[in-house]
Short mmCIF file of C-alpha atoms and ligand atoms in Angstrom, two decimals:
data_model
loop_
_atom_site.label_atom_id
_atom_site.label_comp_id
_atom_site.label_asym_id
_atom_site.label_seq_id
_atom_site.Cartn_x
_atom_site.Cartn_y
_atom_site.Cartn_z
CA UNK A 44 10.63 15.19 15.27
CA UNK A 45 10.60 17.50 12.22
CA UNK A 46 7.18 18.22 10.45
CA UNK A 47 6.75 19.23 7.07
CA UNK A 48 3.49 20.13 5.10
CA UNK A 49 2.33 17.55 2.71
CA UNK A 50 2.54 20.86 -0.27
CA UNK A 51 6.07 21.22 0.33
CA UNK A 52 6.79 17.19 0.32
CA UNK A 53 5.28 16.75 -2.63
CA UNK A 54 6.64 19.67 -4.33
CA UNK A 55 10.12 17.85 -3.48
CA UNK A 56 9.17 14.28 -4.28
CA UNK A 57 7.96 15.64 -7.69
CA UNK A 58 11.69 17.54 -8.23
CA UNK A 59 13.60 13.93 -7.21
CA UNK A 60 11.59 11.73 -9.58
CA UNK A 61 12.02 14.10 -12.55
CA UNK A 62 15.54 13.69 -11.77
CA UNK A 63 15.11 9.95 -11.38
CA UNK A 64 14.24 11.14 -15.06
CA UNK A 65 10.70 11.41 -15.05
CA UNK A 66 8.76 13.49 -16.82
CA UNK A 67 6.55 16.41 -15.12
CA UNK A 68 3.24 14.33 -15.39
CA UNK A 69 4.84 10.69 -13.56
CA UNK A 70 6.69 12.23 -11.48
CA UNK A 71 3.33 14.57 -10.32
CA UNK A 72 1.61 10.90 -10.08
CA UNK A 73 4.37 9.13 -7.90
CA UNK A 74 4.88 12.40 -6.05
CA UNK A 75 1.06 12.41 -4.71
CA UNK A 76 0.58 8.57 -4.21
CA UNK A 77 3.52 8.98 -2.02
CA UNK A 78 2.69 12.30 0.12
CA UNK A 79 -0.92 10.77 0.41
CA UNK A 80 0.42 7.63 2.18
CA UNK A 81 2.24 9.79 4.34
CA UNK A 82 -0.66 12.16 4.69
CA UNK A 83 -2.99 9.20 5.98
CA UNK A 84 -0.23 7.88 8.05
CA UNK A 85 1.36 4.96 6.01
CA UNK A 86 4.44 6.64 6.01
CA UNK A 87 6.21 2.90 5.81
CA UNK A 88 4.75 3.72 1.63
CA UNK A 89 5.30 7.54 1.65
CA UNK A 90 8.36 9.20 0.86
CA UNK A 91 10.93 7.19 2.82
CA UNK A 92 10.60 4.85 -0.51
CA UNK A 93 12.19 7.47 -2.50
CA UNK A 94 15.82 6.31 -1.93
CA UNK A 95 14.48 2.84 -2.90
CA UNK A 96 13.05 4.43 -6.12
CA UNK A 97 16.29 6.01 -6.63
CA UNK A 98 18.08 2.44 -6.48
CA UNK A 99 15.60 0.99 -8.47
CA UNK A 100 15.50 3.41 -11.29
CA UNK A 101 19.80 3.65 -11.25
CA UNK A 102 19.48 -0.73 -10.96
CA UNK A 103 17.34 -0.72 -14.21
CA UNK A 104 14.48 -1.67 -12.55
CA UNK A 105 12.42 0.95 -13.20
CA UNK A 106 12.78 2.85 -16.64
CA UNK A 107 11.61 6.31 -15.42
CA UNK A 108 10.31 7.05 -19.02
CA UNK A 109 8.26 3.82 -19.22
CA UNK A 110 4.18 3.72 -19.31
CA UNK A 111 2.27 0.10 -18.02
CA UNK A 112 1.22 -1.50 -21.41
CA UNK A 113 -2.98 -3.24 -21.66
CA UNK A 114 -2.16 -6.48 -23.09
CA UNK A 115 -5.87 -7.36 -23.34
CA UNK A 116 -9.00 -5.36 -23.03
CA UNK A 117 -12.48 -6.13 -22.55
CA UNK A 118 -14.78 -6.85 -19.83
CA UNK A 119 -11.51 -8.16 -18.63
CA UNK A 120 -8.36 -6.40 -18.97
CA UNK A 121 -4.37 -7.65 -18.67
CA UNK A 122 -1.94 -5.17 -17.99
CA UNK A 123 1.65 -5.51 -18.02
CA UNK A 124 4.20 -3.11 -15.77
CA UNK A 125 6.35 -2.69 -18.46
CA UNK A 126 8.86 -1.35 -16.40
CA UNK A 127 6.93 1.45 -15.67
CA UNK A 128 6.86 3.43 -11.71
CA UNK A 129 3.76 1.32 -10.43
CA UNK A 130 1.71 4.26 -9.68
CA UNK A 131 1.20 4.98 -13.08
CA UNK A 132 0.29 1.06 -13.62
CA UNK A 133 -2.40 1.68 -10.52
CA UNK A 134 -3.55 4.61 -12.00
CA UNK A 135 -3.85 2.51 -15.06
CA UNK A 136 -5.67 -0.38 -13.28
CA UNK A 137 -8.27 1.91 -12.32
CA UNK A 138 -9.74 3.47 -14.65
CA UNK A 139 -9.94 0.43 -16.98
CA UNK A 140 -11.94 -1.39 -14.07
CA UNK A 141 -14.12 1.76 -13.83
CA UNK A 142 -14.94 1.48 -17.24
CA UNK A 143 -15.81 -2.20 -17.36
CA UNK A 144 -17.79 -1.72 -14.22
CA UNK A 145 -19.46 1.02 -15.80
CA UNK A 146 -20.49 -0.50 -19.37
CA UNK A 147 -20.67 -4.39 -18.00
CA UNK A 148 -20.96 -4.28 -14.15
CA UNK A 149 -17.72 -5.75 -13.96
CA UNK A 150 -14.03 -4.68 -13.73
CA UNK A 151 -11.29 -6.96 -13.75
CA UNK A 152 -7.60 -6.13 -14.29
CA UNK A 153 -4.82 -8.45 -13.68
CA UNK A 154 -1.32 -7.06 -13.47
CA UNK A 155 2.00 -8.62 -13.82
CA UNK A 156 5.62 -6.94 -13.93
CA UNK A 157 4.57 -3.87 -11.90
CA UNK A 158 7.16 -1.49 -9.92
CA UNK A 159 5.76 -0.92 -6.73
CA UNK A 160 1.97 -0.31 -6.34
CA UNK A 161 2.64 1.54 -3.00
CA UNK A 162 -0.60 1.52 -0.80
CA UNK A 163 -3.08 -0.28 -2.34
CA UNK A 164 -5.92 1.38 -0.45
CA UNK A 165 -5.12 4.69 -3.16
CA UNK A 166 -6.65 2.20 -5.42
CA UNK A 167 -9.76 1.14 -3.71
CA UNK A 168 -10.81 5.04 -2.85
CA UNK A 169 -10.27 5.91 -6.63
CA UNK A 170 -12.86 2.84 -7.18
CA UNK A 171 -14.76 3.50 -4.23
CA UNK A 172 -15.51 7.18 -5.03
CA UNK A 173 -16.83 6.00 -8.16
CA UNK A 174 -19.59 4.58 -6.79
CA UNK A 175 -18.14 0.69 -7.25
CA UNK A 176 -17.28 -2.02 -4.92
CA UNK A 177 -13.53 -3.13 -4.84
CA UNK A 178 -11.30 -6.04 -3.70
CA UNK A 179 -7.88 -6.67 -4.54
CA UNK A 180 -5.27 -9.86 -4.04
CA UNK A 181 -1.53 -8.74 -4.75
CA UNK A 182 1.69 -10.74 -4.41
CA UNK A 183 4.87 -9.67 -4.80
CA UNK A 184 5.95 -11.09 -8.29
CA UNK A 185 7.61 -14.19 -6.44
CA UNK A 186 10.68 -12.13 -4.89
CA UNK A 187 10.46 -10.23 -1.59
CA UNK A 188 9.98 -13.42 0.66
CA UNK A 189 9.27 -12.22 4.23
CA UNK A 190 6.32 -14.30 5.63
CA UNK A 191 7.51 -17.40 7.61
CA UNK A 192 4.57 -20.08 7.14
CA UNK A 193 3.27 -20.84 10.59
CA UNK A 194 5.38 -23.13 13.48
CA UNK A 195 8.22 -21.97 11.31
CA UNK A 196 10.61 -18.83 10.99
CA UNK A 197 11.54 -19.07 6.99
CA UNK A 198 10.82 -16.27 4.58
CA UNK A 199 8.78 -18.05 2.35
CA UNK A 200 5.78 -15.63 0.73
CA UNK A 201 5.44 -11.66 0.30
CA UNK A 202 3.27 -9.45 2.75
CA UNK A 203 1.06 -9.98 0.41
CA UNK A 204 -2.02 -7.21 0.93
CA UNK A 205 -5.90 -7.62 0.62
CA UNK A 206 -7.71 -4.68 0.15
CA UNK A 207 -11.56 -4.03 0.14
CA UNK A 208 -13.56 -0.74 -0.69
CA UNK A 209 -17.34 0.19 -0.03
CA UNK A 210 -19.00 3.12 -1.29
CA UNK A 211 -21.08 4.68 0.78
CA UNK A 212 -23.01 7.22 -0.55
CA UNK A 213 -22.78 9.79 1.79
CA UNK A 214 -23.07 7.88 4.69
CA UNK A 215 -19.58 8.18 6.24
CA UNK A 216 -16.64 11.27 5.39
CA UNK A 217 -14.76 8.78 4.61
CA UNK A 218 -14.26 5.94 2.15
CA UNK A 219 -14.74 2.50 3.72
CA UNK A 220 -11.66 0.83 2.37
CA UNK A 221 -9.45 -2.10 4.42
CA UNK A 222 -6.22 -2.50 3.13
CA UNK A 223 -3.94 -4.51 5.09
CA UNK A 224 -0.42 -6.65 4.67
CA UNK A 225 -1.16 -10.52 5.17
CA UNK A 226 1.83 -9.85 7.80
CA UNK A 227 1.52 -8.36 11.42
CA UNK A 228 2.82 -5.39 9.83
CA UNK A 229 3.38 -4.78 6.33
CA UNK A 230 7.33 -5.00 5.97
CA UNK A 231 7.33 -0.68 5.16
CA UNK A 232 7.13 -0.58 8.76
CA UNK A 233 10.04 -2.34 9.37
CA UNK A 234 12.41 -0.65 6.79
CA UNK A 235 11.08 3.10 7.74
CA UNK A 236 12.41 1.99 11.59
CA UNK A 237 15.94 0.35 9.93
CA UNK A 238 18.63 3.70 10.82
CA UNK A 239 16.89 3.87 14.57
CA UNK A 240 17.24 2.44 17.58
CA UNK A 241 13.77 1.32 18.47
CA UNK A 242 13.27 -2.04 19.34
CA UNK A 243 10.25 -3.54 17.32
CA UNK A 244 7.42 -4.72 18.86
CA UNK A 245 7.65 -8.84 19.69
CA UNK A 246 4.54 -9.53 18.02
CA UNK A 247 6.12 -8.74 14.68
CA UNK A 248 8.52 -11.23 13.96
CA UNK A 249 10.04 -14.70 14.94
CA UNK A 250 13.21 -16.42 14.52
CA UNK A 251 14.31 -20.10 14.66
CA UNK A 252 14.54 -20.00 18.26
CA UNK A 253 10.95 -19.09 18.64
CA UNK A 254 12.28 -14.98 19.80
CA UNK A 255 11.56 -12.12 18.20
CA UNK A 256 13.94 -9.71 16.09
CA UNK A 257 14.97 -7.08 17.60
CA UNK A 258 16.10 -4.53 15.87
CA UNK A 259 14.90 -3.02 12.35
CA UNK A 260 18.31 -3.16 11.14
CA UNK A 261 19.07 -6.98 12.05
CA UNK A 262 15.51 -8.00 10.02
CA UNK A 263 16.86 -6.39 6.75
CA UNK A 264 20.26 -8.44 7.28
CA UNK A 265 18.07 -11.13 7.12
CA UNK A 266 17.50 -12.52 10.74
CA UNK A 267 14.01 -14.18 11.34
CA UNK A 268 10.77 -13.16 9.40
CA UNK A 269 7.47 -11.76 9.22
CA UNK A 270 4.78 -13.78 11.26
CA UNK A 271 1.59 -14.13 9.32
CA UNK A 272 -1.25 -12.03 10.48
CA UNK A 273 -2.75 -13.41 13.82
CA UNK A 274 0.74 -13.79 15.46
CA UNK A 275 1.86 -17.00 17.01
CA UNK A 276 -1.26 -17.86 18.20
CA UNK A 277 -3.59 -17.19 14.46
CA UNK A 278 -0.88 -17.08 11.98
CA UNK A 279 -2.63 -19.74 9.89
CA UNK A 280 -5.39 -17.27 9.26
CA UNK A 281 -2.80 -14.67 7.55
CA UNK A 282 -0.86 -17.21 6.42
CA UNK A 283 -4.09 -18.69 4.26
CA UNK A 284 -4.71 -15.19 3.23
CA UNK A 285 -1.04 -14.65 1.80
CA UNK A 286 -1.54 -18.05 0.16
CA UNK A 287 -4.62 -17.23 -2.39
CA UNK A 288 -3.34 -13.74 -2.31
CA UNK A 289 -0.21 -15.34 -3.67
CA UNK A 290 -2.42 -17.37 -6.41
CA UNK A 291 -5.29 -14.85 -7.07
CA UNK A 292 -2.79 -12.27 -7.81
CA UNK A 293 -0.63 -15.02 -10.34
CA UNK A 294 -4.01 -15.95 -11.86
CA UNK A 295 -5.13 -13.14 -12.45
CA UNK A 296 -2.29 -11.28 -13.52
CA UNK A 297 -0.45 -14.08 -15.65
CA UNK A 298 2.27 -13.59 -13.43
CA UNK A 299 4.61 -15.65 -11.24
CA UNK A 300 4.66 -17.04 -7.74
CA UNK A 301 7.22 -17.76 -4.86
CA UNK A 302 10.11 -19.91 -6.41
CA UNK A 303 9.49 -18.21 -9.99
CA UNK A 304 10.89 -15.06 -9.10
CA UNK A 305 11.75 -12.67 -11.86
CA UNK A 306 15.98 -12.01 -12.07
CA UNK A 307 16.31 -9.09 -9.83
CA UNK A 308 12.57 -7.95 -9.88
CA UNK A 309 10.77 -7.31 -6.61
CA UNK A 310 7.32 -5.51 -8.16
CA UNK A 311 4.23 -6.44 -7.60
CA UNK A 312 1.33 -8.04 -9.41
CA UNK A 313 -2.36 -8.22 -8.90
CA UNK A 314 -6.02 -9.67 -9.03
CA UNK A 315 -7.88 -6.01 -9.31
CA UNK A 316 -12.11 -6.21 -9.45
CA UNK A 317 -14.39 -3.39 -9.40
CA UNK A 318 -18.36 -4.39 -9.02
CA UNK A 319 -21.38 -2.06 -10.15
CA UNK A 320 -23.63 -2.63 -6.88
CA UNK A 321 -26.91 -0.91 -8.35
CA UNK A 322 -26.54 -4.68 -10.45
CA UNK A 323 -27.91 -5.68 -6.75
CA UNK A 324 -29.41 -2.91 -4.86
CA UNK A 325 -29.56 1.00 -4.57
CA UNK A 326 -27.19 3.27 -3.58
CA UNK A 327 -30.25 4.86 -0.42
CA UNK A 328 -30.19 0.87 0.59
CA UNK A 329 -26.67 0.87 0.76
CA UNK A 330 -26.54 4.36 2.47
CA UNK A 331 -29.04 2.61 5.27
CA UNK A 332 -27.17 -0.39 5.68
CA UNK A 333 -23.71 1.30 6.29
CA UNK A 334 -25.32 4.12 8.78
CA UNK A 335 -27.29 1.20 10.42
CA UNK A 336 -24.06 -1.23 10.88
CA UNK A 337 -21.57 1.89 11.69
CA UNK A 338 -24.12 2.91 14.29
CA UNK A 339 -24.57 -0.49 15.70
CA UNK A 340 -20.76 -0.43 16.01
CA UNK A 341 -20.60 2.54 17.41
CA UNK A 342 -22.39 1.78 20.35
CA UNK A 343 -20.33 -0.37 21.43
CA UNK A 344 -18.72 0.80 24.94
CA UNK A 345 -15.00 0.96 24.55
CA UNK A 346 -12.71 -0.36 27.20
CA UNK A 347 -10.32 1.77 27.16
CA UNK A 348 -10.17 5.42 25.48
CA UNK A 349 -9.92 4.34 21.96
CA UNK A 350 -13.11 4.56 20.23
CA UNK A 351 -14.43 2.08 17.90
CA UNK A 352 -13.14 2.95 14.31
CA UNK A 353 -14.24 1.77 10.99
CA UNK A 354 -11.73 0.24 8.23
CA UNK A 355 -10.22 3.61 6.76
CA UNK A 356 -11.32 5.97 9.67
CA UNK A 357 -7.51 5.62 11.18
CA UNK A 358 -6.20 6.84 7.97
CA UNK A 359 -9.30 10.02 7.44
CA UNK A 360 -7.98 10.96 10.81
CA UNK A 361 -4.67 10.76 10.61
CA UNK A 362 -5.15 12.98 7.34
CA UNK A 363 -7.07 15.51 8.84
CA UNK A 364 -4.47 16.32 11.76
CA UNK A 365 -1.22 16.18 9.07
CA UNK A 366 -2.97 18.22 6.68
CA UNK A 367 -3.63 20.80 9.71
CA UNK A 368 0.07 20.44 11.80
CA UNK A 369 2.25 18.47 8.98
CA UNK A 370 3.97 15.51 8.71
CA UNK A 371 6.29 14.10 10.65
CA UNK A 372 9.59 12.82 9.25
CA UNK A 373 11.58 10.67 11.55
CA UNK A 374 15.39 11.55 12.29
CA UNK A 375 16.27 8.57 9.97
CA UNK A 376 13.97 9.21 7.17
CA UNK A 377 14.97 13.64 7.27
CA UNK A 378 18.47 12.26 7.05
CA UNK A 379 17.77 9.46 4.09
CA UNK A 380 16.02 12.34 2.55
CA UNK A 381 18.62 14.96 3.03
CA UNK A 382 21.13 12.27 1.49
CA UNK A 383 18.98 12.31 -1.44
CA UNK A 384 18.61 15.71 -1.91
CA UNK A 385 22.45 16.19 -1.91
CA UNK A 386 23.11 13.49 -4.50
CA UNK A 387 20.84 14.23 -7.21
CA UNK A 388 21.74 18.26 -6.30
CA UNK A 389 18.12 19.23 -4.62
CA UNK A 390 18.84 20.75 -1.30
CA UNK A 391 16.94 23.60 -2.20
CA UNK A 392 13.80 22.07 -3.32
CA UNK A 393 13.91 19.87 0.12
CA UNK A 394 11.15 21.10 3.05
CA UNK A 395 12.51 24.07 5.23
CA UNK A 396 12.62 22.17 8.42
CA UNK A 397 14.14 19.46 6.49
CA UNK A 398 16.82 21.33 4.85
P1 LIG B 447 -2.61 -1.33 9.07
O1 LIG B 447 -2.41 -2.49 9.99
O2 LIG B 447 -2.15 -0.01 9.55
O3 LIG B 447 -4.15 -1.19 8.70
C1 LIG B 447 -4.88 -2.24 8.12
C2 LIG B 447 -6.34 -1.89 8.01
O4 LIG B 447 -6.92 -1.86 9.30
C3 LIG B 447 -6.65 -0.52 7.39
O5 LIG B 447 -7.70 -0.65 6.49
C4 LIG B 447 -7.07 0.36 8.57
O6 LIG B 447 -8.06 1.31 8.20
C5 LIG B 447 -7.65 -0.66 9.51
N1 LIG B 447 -7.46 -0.26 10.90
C6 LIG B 447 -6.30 0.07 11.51
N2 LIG B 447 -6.50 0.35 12.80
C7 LIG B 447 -7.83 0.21 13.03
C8 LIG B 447 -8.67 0.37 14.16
N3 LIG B 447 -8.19 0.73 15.35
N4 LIG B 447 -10.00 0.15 14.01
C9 LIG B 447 -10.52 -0.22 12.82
N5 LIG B 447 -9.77 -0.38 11.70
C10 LIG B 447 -8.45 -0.18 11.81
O7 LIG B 447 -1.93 -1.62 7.64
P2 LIG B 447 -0.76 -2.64 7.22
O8 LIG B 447 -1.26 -4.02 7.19
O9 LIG B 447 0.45 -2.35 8.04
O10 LIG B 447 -0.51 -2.17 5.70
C11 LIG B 447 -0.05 -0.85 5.44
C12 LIG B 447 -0.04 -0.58 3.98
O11 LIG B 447 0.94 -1.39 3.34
C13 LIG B 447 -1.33 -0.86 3.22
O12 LIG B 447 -1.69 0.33 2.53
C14 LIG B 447 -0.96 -1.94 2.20
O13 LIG B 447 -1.63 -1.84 0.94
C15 LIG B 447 0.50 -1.68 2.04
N6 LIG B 447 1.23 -2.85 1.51
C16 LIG B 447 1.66 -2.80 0.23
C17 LIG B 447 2.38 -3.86 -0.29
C18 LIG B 447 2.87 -3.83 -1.70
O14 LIG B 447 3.60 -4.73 -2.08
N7 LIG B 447 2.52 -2.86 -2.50
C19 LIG B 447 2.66 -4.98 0.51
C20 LIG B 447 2.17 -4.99 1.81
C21 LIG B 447 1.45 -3.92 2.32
#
């Protein structure tokens, strides 16, 4: 498998979405949110979206040119995709809820109509390093229906993700952020495997007859669905998850749920809330009650040889060995990427090993 260092990806990704038609400044924005989930190992929301983006902006789903618009500020704040790439509507999100947590102890934006908001966890460090608490309910604007409700195998609700920050002031490298699809996997996973021959895990999915699907490519033809996180045996526990997910985010937002899908829209919106903790406590308790529980986990004796891990360790590792041996780029995804690079005339901005 080819790797390729996150400088040169990103230098690439920035090229292809200023010739989506972005200018310098977006296309910097998607470019990073991109490499970064590759970096920390989602690659299912790195670059292999690019193509999508590419469809997307040529579909007139995405105006390239286009900035998130703040309907109504405040304590509480609207904002509205507008069209826009949803980095820049993430990007957006946050630093209006670090403001209101900063002047009123509270953030809270709601978003409707946003492109894709790509790994939400990007938004809960950006909070999190601030010093604020985070948590985060998104849906999927209605459209993308992929989660079969449990006993059955219809596509019925988006993958949905929760997300949850901590600061911790120094007490781990890392930010303390879980971010996870309401799914067994989020559905990234599947499309980065659609082009290869690997059989997906059973776990993942179910079809009428109670099987899994097999292959990537047969799940994106539409055959079976998504279980709900917690499987065959738990699915209700995901499931119930998706289903406020589904609401907080349509709350919140103003936007719509499954059955009111926007024509031809598959964005995301959102239920975004930052919290000032000093309102509660002080950052040296918090420091002492994260190194107290992380060390409590810790000691734990694993049963095999993986050690025990804290929400958004995985990631901080992952990024620490790409960022020293690269990244790598399945067959599939060099050859989407290549494809790419050919159409919009950017072979020679593409990675070396790539090219
Ligand atoms: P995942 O299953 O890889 O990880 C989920 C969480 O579990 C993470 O916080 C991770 O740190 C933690 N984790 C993983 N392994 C662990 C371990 N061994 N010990 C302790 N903690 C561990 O993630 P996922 O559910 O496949 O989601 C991947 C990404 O997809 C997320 O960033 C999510 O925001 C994104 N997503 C986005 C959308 C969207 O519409 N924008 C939809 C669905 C998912």
């Amino acid at each position: 498998m080819d790797r390729v260092s996150a400088t040169s990806l990103e230098s690439f990704a920035k090229h292809a979405i200023e010739a989506f038609g972005a200018d310098a400044e977006t296309a910097e924005i998607v470019a990073s949110s991109l490499v970064t989930a590759d970096l920390v190992g989602h690659t299912s929301h790195g670059c292999v979206r690019l193509p999508y983006y590419a469809e997307q902006v040529e579909g007139g789903a995405v105006d390239p040119t286009a900035a998130p618009v703040v309907e109504s500020a405040g304590e509480f704040d609207q904002l509205a995709g507008n069209s826009a790439f949803g980095q820049l509507t993430g990007h957006r999100a946050v630093e209006l809820l670090v403001d209101g947590a900063r002047e009123h102890g509270i953030g809270v934006a709601g978003i409707r109509d946003s492109g894709h908001l790509g790994r939400i966890g990007e938004w809960a460090e950006r909070v999190v390093e601030e010093g604020f608490l985070f948590v985060s309910w998104v849906n999927l604007q209605g459209g993308s229906h992929r989660i079969a409700p449990p006993g059955t195998a219809a596509r019925r609700l988006g993958t949905n993700p929760v997300t949850f920050g901590v600061p911790t002031f120094g007490a781990l490298p890392f930010p303390l952020v879980f971010d996870a699809a309401t799914s067994q996997v989020a559905h990234g996973k599947i499309i980065e495997r659609d082009g290869s021959d690997e059989r997906l895990p059973d776990a993942w999915t179910i079809t009428e007859s109670g099987d899994p699907v097999e292959r990537a490519a047969d799940f994106e033809d539409g055959a079976g669905a998504l279980l709900p996180l917690g499987g065959r045996e738990s699915g209700y526990k995901g499931f119930g998850l998706a289903v406020v997910a589904e609401l907080f985010a349509a709350i919140v937002g103003d936007g719509p749920v499954a059955t009111q899908e926007r024509q031809g829209w598959a964005g995301n919106g959102g239920a975004f809330i930052a919290l000032d903790p000093s309102s509660f406590t002080s950052p040296e308790d918090i420091r002492t009650r994260v190194e107290s529980l992380a060390a409590h986990l810790r000691s734990a004796e694993p049963i095999g040889d993986e050690p025990v891990l804290l929400p958004g360790e995985p990631e901080h590792r992952t990024a620490v060995e790409r960022r020293a041996d690269g990244i790598p780029v399945e067959a599939n995804v060099g050859a989407e990427l290549r494809a790419l690079a050919t159409h919009y005339d950017l072979v020679s901005e593409l990675p070396p090993s790539l090219g």
